[in-house]
Every structure is written in C-alpha cells, then in structure tokens.
Amino acid sequence: APVIPVVSTVTGNSAAGEDLRSADYWVRQVRQTVRYADALTTLEAEGVTTLLEVGPGGVLAALAPQAVRDPDALVAVAAHRGGRPEPETLVEAVGTLFARGVPVDWEAFFAGSGARRVPLPTYAFQRSRYWLDAQPPQDAAGTRPITPPPAPDARDEGGDEPAPLADRLADLTPAQQEQYLLRTVTTLVAAVLKHPDTAAVAPDRPFRELGFDSLTGVELRNRLGAETGLRLSATVVFDHPTPAALAAHVRAQATAGPPEPEPAGRRVAPPEERPETVAGPSAAKSADELFAFIDTQLGRAAD
C-alpha cells in the first residue's frame, strides 16, 4: 500500500542551495500555477490511495477527496492539525497509515517508553449472541408497537459490520427515522470533535460554529459514509451545514434508492481537458482567488 507525502505546495519548483533563502523562489511559490489537482489525479492513476500531509495544517489533505475520481478509495491524513496536541495528531496519523497497510517501525516508536509485547488469547476473535431478547408487551389489539430506534452503532448479526441502513430504517416511522439518523450524526460529530458525549452538539447549530474546519468535515463525511454505507459527496458536510440538515439529507438519500449525483461543478476534469489553472474546489483562476477560498471556506477568517 504505497503512501505519498504531500507537502505544502505543489508547483513543480524544486529547492536547492540558496533557493530557500531567495525571495524570488518564494515569490514563484505564491504566484505560479499550483497543479495540485493534476498531481492527485496522476497519483490516483498510479494506484496511490493513501496520502500523508507533512506541514503545519491539514488544508491539502482536506482538498484531496475533491480532486480525485473516487474519493471513497482515498485516505489523506495530516501529521499536524491546528488546535490539537501535536503528539496526539501524529500518533493518530501513524495509526491510520498502519491500518491502511503502510509499514510502521513500531520498535522505534515505542523505544524508551517501557512498552513490551504481551501474549494474546489463543481463541478466535469472533463473537456470537445466543441470548433471547425480551419481547415488547402486546397492546390491546394483540400487536407489538414499533421499538425505539436502535443505537447508532447497530451491528449486523456477525457483529463486525453495520447492518444495512435500509434494514435499520425499514421498521421505523418517518419520525423515528429522523430521530435515529439525527442521533447517528450527532454521535459522529461528537466523536470527530472528541467530545465525551453529544451534549454540546446542537442539531441546528452550523458545523463551523461547532468547531469544524475542512479536514474535520472530511473526517465526518468518511465516518458517516462508513456507518451508513452511502456514497457521500466530498463536500456533503458543507453542502448541508448543520447536523439536522445532514441527517435529513442522509434520510432522503437512504430512502430514495440510487445515490444522488455529485453537485454540478464538482467533477475535476482530467489534465487533457482543462488549462493549467490554479487547482481548487471552485476552479479558481488565480492565486488570489485560491487564497480567498482558503480564507473564507477553510475557517481561517475566524482565526
């Protein structure tokens, strides 16, 4: 599983010798065409599905899913994220890479920590339920009322994968479906923001006010896609900017049949179909427009 580090700018300009001390070099970095989308589509064509951003933030990792043809196959992680402890972010990134099949030198990682290997149980890590669930009482007509919505992490009989969303919603009323999906979304929001519970997640409060930026938006989208089994657009969190709106969108997509197509304008044309322009979600035509997008859309204006 190849992993490619993504640095702060992709312009094709290499740095050597006195270049890093030259004002002209850094002016070129700012003013020349950024071919980030071309770089990502090339990596995708080469079979690269794991990216590591090495830099002061996670802006490029957040933009990556919007530049490739199959965002569900790509995972881009950042080694550093603003507002979070550096050791925690680095360990989370390394753990994600390891889970993606990237070799990690764990001996070096744990050196000097006192950690040691311990034997694991010899039984297979599988579980099956044999308990009889209590049946809800019957009403006067002899029918059983619909049970409350299951917990957001409802599992299939095997216990490893979430049950299909359609199966989880099938026996629920529309109101119960809304309640279940809203609870699913708010639970995932709390997990992404590392809240101990959902008490601080107001359903009608915009994600930006809850503390989301572009990278946490992508993380929520990935978690929600894994939990529901739906193909969600790379910008779904910002297209539906509150937990309630996102839950309503998920319900509409889950009950409508085929997945919704990406919003118009989201497709990134291959290099042969587009001029050399600054790459970005809004197809910006200049560096000024790209920086304006970063300031207004990626949360920096609020800093």
mmCIF file of C-alpha atoms in Angstrom:
data_model
loop_
_atom_site.group_PDB
_atom_site.id
_atom_site.type_symbol
_atom_site.label_atom_id
_atom_site.label_comp_id
_atom_site.label_asym_id
_atom_site.label_seq_id
_atom_site.Cartn_x
_atom_site.Cartn_y
_atom_site.Cartn_z
ATOM 1 C CA ALA A 1 0.000 0.000 0.000
ATOM 2 C CA PRO A 2 2.034 2.985 -1.220
ATOM 3 C CA VAL A 3 1.881 6.180 0.809
ATOM 4 C CA ILE A 4 2.841 9.519 -0.684
ATOM 5 C CA PRO A 5 3.771 12.525 1.470
ATOM 6 C CA VAL A 6 2.108 15.734 0.308
ATOM 7 C CA VAL A 7 3.998 18.908 1.175
ATOM 8 C CA SER A 8 2.694 22.445 1.482
ATOM 9 C CA THR A 9 2.692 23.456 -2.189
ATOM 10 C CA VAL A 10 2.759 21.523 -5.466
ATOM 11 C CA THR A 11 4.171 23.827 -8.154
ATOM 12 C CA GLY A 12 6.907 21.788 -9.752
ATOM 13 C CA ASN A 13 9.567 24.171 -8.404
ATOM 14 C CA SER A 14 12.416 22.361 -6.701
ATOM 15 C CA ALA A 15 14.514 23.949 -3.974
ATOM 16 C CA ALA A 16 18.283 23.599 -3.827
ATOM 17 C CA GLY A 17 21.203 25.503 -2.391
ATOM 18 C CA GLU A 18 20.403 29.165 -1.871
ATOM 19 C CA ASP A 19 16.883 28.877 -3.287
ATOM 20 C CA LEU A 20 15.328 28.604 0.170
ATOM 21 C CA ARG A 21 16.979 31.903 1.122
ATOM 22 C CA SER A 22 15.935 33.661 -2.077
ATOM 23 C CA ALA A 23 12.927 35.972 -2.124
ATOM 24 C CA ASP A 24 12.424 35.169 -5.814
ATOM 25 C CA TYR A 25 11.922 31.477 -5.027
ATOM 26 C CA TRP A 26 9.151 32.166 -2.529
ATOM 27 C CA VAL A 27 7.501 34.696 -4.847
ATOM 28 C CA ARG A 28 7.374 31.982 -7.519
ATOM 29 C CA GLN A 29 5.817 29.607 -4.982
ATOM 30 C CA VAL A 30 2.998 32.091 -4.400
ATOM 31 C CA ARG A 31 2.428 33.351 -7.919
ATOM 32 C CA GLN A 32 2.975 30.385 -10.224
ATOM 33 C CA THR A 33 0.343 27.822 -11.156
ATOM 34 C CA VAL A 34 -0.465 25.252 -8.483
ATOM 35 C CA ARG A 35 -1.039 21.856 -10.120
ATOM 36 C CA TYR A 36 -2.288 20.076 -7.037
ATOM 37 C CA ALA A 37 -5.294 18.502 -8.783
ATOM 38 C CA ASP A 38 -3.065 17.217 -11.593
ATOM 39 C CA ALA A 39 -0.673 15.724 -9.051
ATOM 40 C CA LEU A 40 -3.503 13.923 -7.247
ATOM 41 C CA THR A 41 -5.166 12.544 -10.373
ATOM 42 C CA THR A 42 -1.750 11.280 -11.511
ATOM 43 C CA LEU A 43 -1.178 9.564 -8.165
ATOM 44 C CA GLU A 44 -4.674 8.082 -8.340
ATOM 45 C CA ALA A 45 -3.941 6.695 -11.797
ATOM 46 C CA GLU A 46 -0.775 5.112 -10.376
ATOM 47 C CA GLY A 47 -2.800 3.312 -7.702
ATOM 48 C CA VAL A 48 -1.885 5.504 -4.723
ATOM 49 C CA THR A 49 -4.727 5.529 -2.189
ATOM 50 C CA THR A 50 -3.011 6.810 0.978
ATOM 51 C CA LEU A 51 -1.605 10.326 1.395
ATOM 52 C CA LEU A 52 0.232 11.918 4.307
ATOM 53 C CA GLU A 53 0.357 15.713 4.533
ATOM 54 C CA VAL A 54 3.599 16.883 6.135
ATOM 55 C CA GLY A 55 3.145 20.512 7.052
ATOM 56 C CA PRO A 56 1.629 22.970 9.523
ATOM 57 C CA GLY A 57 -2.010 22.050 8.875
ATOM 58 C CA GLY A 58 -4.421 19.818 7.022
ATOM 59 C CA VAL A 59 -5.608 22.040 4.152
ATOM 60 C CA LEU A 60 -4.259 19.834 1.365
ATOM 61 C CA ALA A 61 -5.498 16.635 2.985
ATOM 62 C CA ALA A 62 -8.975 18.161 3.124
ATOM 63 C CA LEU A 63 -8.877 19.189 -0.541
ATOM 64 C CA ALA A 64 -7.639 15.806 -1.774
ATOM 65 C CA PRO A 65 -11.024 13.981 -1.953
ATOM 66 C CA GLN A 66 -12.415 16.768 -4.144
ATOM 67 C CA ALA A 67 -9.711 16.358 -6.789
ATOM 68 C CA VAL A 68 -9.889 12.601 -7.440
ATOM 69 C CA ARG A 69 -12.416 10.494 -9.279
ATOM 70 C CA ASP A 70 -13.052 8.036 -6.436
ATOM 71 C CA PRO A 71 -12.901 9.887 -3.088
ATOM 72 C CA ASP A 72 -14.097 6.790 -1.222
ATOM 73 C CA ALA A 73 -10.898 4.944 -2.150
ATOM 74 C CA LEU A 74 -8.587 7.718 -0.933
ATOM 75 C CA VAL A 75 -7.461 8.466 2.610
ATOM 76 C CA ALA A 76 -5.431 11.628 3.227
ATOM 77 C CA VAL A 77 -4.171 12.255 6.758
ATOM 78 C CA ALA A 78 -2.324 15.203 8.250
ATOM 79 C CA ALA A 79 0.666 14.894 10.558
ATOM 80 C CA HIS A 80 -0.251 18.164 12.261
ATOM 81 C CA ARG A 81 -3.614 19.848 12.846
ATOM 82 C CA GLY A 82 -4.144 23.247 14.369
ATOM 83 C CA GLY A 83 -5.720 23.333 17.791
ATOM 84 C CA ARG A 84 -4.807 19.745 18.651
ATOM 85 C CA PRO A 85 -1.817 18.416 20.621
ATOM 86 C CA GLU A 86 0.993 17.511 18.226
ATOM 87 C CA PRO A 87 1.760 14.070 19.766
ATOM 88 C CA GLU A 88 -1.916 13.088 19.596
ATOM 89 C CA THR A 89 -2.237 14.155 15.955
ATOM 90 C CA LEU A 90 0.962 12.405 14.919
ATOM 91 C CA VAL A 91 0.017 9.139 16.643
ATOM 92 C CA GLU A 92 -3.438 9.266 15.063
ATOM 93 C CA ALA A 93 -1.868 9.792 11.626
ATOM 94 C CA VAL A 94 0.605 6.931 12.134
ATOM 95 C CA GLY A 95 -2.187 4.650 13.341
ATOM 96 C CA THR A 96 -4.286 5.494 10.284
ATOM 97 C CA LEU A 97 -1.387 4.759 7.963
ATOM 98 C CA PHE A 98 -0.741 1.423 9.702
ATOM 99 C CA ALA A 99 -4.421 0.467 9.381
ATOM 100 C CA ARG A 100 -4.116 1.222 5.652
ATOM 101 C CA GLY A 101 -1.273 -1.305 5.314
ATOM 102 C CA VAL A 102 1.650 1.128 5.478
ATOM 103 C CA PRO A 103 4.659 -0.394 7.324
ATOM 104 C CA VAL A 104 5.439 1.356 10.623
ATOM 105 C CA ASP A 105 8.614 0.883 12.679
ATOM 106 C CA TRP A 106 6.856 0.256 15.982
ATOM 107 C CA GLU A 107 10.122 -0.707 17.699
ATOM 108 C CA ALA A 108 11.411 2.813 17.068
ATOM 109 C CA PHE A 109 8.064 4.319 18.002
ATOM 110 C CA PHE A 110 7.997 2.656 21.439
ATOM 111 C CA ALA A 111 11.726 2.923 22.120
ATOM 112 C CA GLY A 112 12.358 4.203 25.645
ATOM 113 C CA SER A 113 8.677 4.041 26.623
ATOM 114 C CA GLY A 114 8.869 0.769 28.573
ATOM 115 C CA ALA A 115 6.281 -0.846 26.314
ATOM 116 C CA ARG A 116 6.571 -4.603 25.841
ATOM 117 C CA ARG A 117 4.878 -7.357 23.900
ATOM 118 C CA VAL A 118 2.270 -9.457 25.669
ATOM 119 C CA PRO A 119 0.743 -12.783 24.557
ATOM 120 C CA LEU A 120 -2.770 -12.570 23.178
ATOM 121 C CA PRO A 121 -5.573 -15.055 23.917
ATOM 122 C CA THR A 122 -5.484 -18.104 21.692
ATOM 123 C CA TYR A 123 -9.199 -18.187 20.877
ATOM 124 C CA ALA A 124 -10.515 -16.662 17.677
ATOM 125 C CA PHE A 125 -11.670 -13.072 17.907
ATOM 126 C CA GLN A 126 -15.260 -13.798 16.991
ATOM 127 C CA ARG A 127 -18.441 -13.476 18.938
ATOM 128 C CA SER A 128 -21.977 -14.714 18.525
ATOM 129 C CA ARG A 129 -25.056 -13.808 20.529
ATOM 130 C CA TYR A 130 -27.175 -16.600 21.973
ATOM 131 C CA TRP A 131 -29.328 -14.563 24.366
ATOM 132 C CA LEU A 132 -33.057 -14.282 23.800
ATOM 133 C CA ASP A 133 -34.088 -10.643 23.593
ATOM 134 C CA ALA A 134 -37.088 -9.639 25.665
ATOM 135 C CA GLN A 135 -40.164 -9.051 23.516
ATOM 136 C CA PRO A 136 -42.090 -5.790 23.959
ATOM 137 C CA PRO A 137 -45.557 -6.200 25.506
ATOM 138 C CA GLN A 138 -48.525 -6.505 23.178
ATOM 139 C CA ASP A 139 -51.183 -3.843 23.053
ATOM 140 C CA ALA A 140 -54.951 -4.474 23.337
ATOM 141 C CA ALA A 141 -55.188 -5.437 19.667
ATOM 142 C CA GLY A 142 -52.530 -8.110 20.098
ATOM 143 C CA THR A 143 -49.891 -6.279 18.061
ATOM 144 C CA ARG A 144 -46.493 -5.156 19.221
ATOM 145 C CA PRO A 145 -45.589 -1.463 18.911
ATOM 146 C CA ILE A 146 -42.515 -0.441 16.968
ATOM 147 C CA THR A 147 -39.493 -0.496 19.244
ATOM 148 C CA PRO A 148 -37.433 2.652 19.731
ATOM 149 C CA PRO A 149 -34.716 3.312 17.168
ATOM 150 C CA PRO A 150 -31.581 1.219 17.694
ATOM 151 C CA ALA A 151 -28.303 2.727 18.830
ATOM 152 C CA PRO A 152 -26.246 4.458 16.103
ATOM 153 C CA ASP A 153 -23.683 1.639 16.094
ATOM 154 C CA ALA A 154 -26.295 -1.065 15.386
ATOM 155 C CA ARG A 155 -24.447 -4.110 14.045
ATOM 156 C CA ASP A 156 -25.383 -6.921 11.774
ATOM 157 C CA GLU A 157 -25.663 -10.453 13.142
ATOM 158 C CA GLY A 158 -21.962 -11.056 12.553
ATOM 159 C CA GLY A 159 -21.166 -8.229 14.948
ATOM 160 C CA ASP A 160 -18.413 -6.719 12.765
ATOM 161 C CA GLU A 161 -20.136 -4.562 10.156
ATOM 162 C CA PRO A 162 -23.019 -2.099 10.462
ATOM 163 C CA ALA A 163 -26.326 -3.558 9.334
ATOM 164 C CA PRO A 164 -27.510 -2.083 6.010
ATOM 165 C CA LEU A 165 -29.092 1.304 6.609
ATOM 166 C CA ALA A 166 -32.221 0.333 4.696
ATOM 167 C CA ASP A 167 -32.731 -2.599 7.085
ATOM 168 C CA ARG A 168 -32.279 -0.345 10.111
ATOM 169 C CA LEU A 169 -34.854 2.124 8.814
ATOM 170 C CA ALA A 170 -37.362 -0.367 7.403
ATOM 171 C CA ASP A 171 -39.482 -0.848 10.524
ATOM 172 C CA LEU A 172 -39.303 2.745 11.760
ATOM 173 C CA THR A 173 -41.842 5.501 11.240
ATOM 174 C CA PRO A 174 -40.644 8.653 9.446
ATOM 175 C CA ALA A 175 -40.331 10.428 12.795
ATOM 176 C CA GLN A 176 -38.275 7.570 14.227
ATOM 177 C CA GLN A 177 -36.079 7.527 11.132
ATOM 178 C CA GLU A 178 -35.352 11.225 11.618
ATOM 179 C CA GLN A 179 -34.588 10.666 15.309
ATOM 180 C CA TYR A 180 -32.312 7.728 14.592
ATOM 181 C CA LEU A 181 -30.320 9.465 11.851
ATOM 182 C CA LEU A 182 -30.008 12.680 13.845
ATOM 183 C CA ARG A 183 -28.652 10.677 16.766
ATOM 184 C CA THR A 184 -26.243 8.924 14.395
ATOM 185 C CA VAL A 185 -24.960 12.227 13.025
ATOM 186 C CA THR A 186 -24.617 13.952 16.404
ATOM 187 C CA THR A 187 -22.798 10.931 17.830
ATOM 188 C CA LEU A 188 -20.302 11.003 14.968
ATOM 189 C CA VAL A 189 -19.924 14.786 15.301
ATOM 190 C CA ALA A 190 -19.042 14.353 18.972
ATOM 191 C CA ALA A 191 -16.515 11.651 18.071
ATOM 192 C CA VAL A 192 -14.826 13.806 15.423
ATOM 193 C CA LEU A 193 -14.622 16.804 17.776
ATOM 194 C CA LYS A 194 -13.524 14.493 20.623
ATOM 195 C CA HIS A 195 -16.406 15.472 22.903
ATOM 196 C CA PRO A 196 -17.226 12.977 25.665
ATOM 197 C CA ASP A 197 -20.903 12.983 24.628
ATOM 198 C CA THR A 198 -23.384 14.773 22.364
ATOM 199 C CA ALA A 199 -24.455 17.385 24.925
ATOM 200 C CA ALA A 200 -22.510 20.145 23.130
ATOM 201 C CA VAL A 201 -23.798 19.189 19.662
ATOM 202 C CA ALA A 202 -26.845 21.337 18.934
ATOM 203 C CA PRO A 203 -28.687 19.888 15.892
ATOM 204 C CA ASP A 204 -29.420 23.284 14.318
ATOM 205 C CA ARG A 205 -26.037 24.876 15.017
ATOM 206 C CA PRO A 206 -23.802 25.256 11.926
ATOM 207 C CA PHE A 207 -20.817 22.942 11.758
ATOM 208 C CA ARG A 208 -18.441 25.915 11.604
ATOM 209 C CA GLU A 209 -19.784 27.201 14.904
ATOM 210 C CA LEU A 210 -19.403 23.724 16.392
ATOM 211 C CA GLY A 211 -15.696 23.888 15.555
ATOM 212 C CA PHE A 212 -15.459 22.171 12.177
ATOM 213 C CA ASP A 213 -12.899 23.016 9.530
ATOM 214 C CA SER A 214 -12.318 21.445 6.121
ATOM 215 C CA LEU A 215 -10.350 18.489 7.469
ATOM 216 C CA THR A 216 -12.807 17.583 10.239
ATOM 217 C CA GLY A 217 -15.569 17.940 7.645
ATOM 218 C CA VAL A 218 -13.902 15.277 5.512
ATOM 219 C CA GLU A 219 -13.424 13.097 8.606
ATOM 220 C CA LEU A 220 -17.132 13.344 9.454
ATOM 221 C CA ARG A 221 -18.056 12.547 5.872
ATOM 222 C CA ASN A 222 -15.851 9.445 5.936
ATOM 223 C CA ARG A 223 -17.226 8.229 9.266
ATOM 224 C CA LEU A 224 -20.812 8.823 8.157
ATOM 225 C CA GLY A 225 -20.229 7.013 4.872
ATOM 226 C CA ALA A 226 -18.765 4.033 6.710
ATOM 227 C CA GLU A 227 -21.658 3.967 9.198
ATOM 228 C CA THR A 228 -24.437 4.270 6.614
ATOM 229 C CA GLY A 229 -22.887 2.602 3.573
ATOM 230 C CA LEU A 230 -23.873 5.595 1.416
ATOM 231 C CA ARG A 231 -21.676 7.279 -1.172
ATOM 232 C CA LEU A 232 -21.494 10.869 0.040
ATOM 233 C CA SER A 233 -20.011 13.799 -1.831
ATOM 234 C CA ALA A 234 -16.666 15.133 -0.620
ATOM 235 C CA THR A 235 -18.324 18.401 0.448
ATOM 236 C CA VAL A 236 -21.507 16.950 1.944
ATOM 237 C CA VAL A 237 -20.842 18.482 5.383
ATOM 238 C CA PHE A 238 -20.605 21.977 3.962
ATOM 239 C CA ASP A 239 -23.450 21.467 1.473
ATOM 240 C CA HIS A 240 -25.684 20.549 4.460
ATOM 241 C CA PRO A 241 -24.185 22.772 7.160
ATOM 242 C CA THR A 242 -25.940 21.603 10.353
ATOM 243 C CA PRO A 243 -26.336 18.166 11.964
ATOM 244 C CA ALA A 244 -30.100 18.332 11.385
ATOM 245 C CA ALA A 245 -29.676 19.232 7.709
ATOM 246 C CA LEU A 246 -27.094 16.497 7.231
ATOM 247 C CA ALA A 247 -29.328 13.908 8.901
ATOM 248 C CA ALA A 248 -32.232 14.951 6.653
ATOM 249 C CA HIS A 249 -30.005 14.613 3.593
ATOM 250 C CA VAL A 250 -28.884 11.136 4.652
ATOM 251 C CA ARG A 251 -32.504 10.064 5.200
ATOM 252 C CA ALA A 252 -33.532 11.399 1.778
ATOM 253 C CA GLN A 253 -30.633 9.592 0.117
ATOM 254 C CA ALA A 254 -31.243 6.353 2.033
ATOM 255 C CA THR A 255 -34.949 6.218 1.199
ATOM 256 C CA ALA A 256 -34.731 7.440 -2.395
ATOM 257 C CA GLY A 257 -32.934 4.445 -3.903
ATOM 258 C CA PRO A 258 -29.961 5.262 -6.144
ATOM 259 C CA PRO A 259 -27.343 7.665 -4.700
ATOM 260 C CA GLU A 260 -27.565 11.310 -5.636
ATOM 261 C CA PRO A 261 -25.037 12.502 -8.240
ATOM 262 C CA GLU A 262 -22.311 14.907 -7.203
ATOM 263 C CA PRO A 263 -23.435 18.561 -7.318
ATOM 264 C CA ALA A 264 -22.825 20.301 -10.629
ATOM 265 C CA GLY A 265 -19.320 21.600 -10.983
ATOM 266 C CA ARG A 266 -17.747 19.122 -8.569
ATOM 267 C CA ARG A 267 -16.200 16.955 -11.288
ATOM 268 C CA VAL A 268 -12.499 17.563 -11.786
ATOM 269 C CA ALA A 269 -11.633 17.323 -15.457
ATOM 270 C CA PRO A 270 -8.555 15.294 -16.405
ATOM 271 C CA PRO A 271 -5.449 17.319 -17.312
ATOM 272 C CA GLU A 272 -6.021 16.977 -21.053
ATOM 273 C CA GLU A 273 -9.464 18.618 -20.729
ATOM 274 C CA ARG A 274 -8.500 21.699 -18.754
ATOM 275 C CA PRO A 275 -5.978 24.553 -18.989
ATOM 276 C CA GLU A 276 -3.229 24.959 -16.432
ATOM 277 C CA THR A 277 -5.048 26.873 -13.733
ATOM 278 C CA VAL A 278 -4.797 27.054 -10.002
ATOM 279 C CA ALA A 279 -6.414 23.881 -8.746
ATOM 280 C CA GLY A 280 -9.148 24.137 -6.123
ATOM 281 C CA PRO A 281 -12.745 23.206 -5.328
ATOM 282 C CA SER A 282 -14.032 26.338 -7.044
ATOM 283 C CA ALA A 283 -11.740 26.021 -10.087
ATOM 284 C CA ALA A 284 -10.085 29.299 -9.101
ATOM 285 C CA LYS A 285 -8.398 31.155 -11.954
ATOM 286 C CA SER A 286 -5.717 32.911 -9.936
ATOM 287 C CA ALA A 287 -3.667 32.576 -6.799
ATOM 288 C CA ASP A 288 -5.642 35.455 -5.261
ATOM 289 C CA GLU A 289 -8.895 33.520 -5.721
ATOM 290 C CA LEU A 290 -7.358 30.395 -4.204
ATOM 291 C CA PHE A 291 -6.153 32.289 -1.135
ATOM 292 C CA ALA A 292 -9.570 33.935 -0.817
ATOM 293 C CA PHE A 293 -11.156 30.475 -0.923
ATOM 294 C CA ILE A 294 -8.824 29.245 1.838
ATOM 295 C CA ASP A 295 -9.593 32.299 3.989
ATOM 296 C CA THR A 296 -13.362 32.151 3.605
ATOM 297 C CA GLN A 297 -14.065 28.442 3.203
ATOM 298 C CA LEU A 298 -11.424 26.701 5.290
ATOM 299 C CA GLY A 299 -12.032 28.551 8.519
ATOM 300 C CA ARG A 300 -9.065 30.916 8.603
ATOM 301 C CA ALA A 301 -11.227 34.006 8.539
ATOM 302 C CA ALA A 302 -12.449 33.100 12.005
ATOM 303 C CA ASP A 303 -8.937 32.721 13.473
#
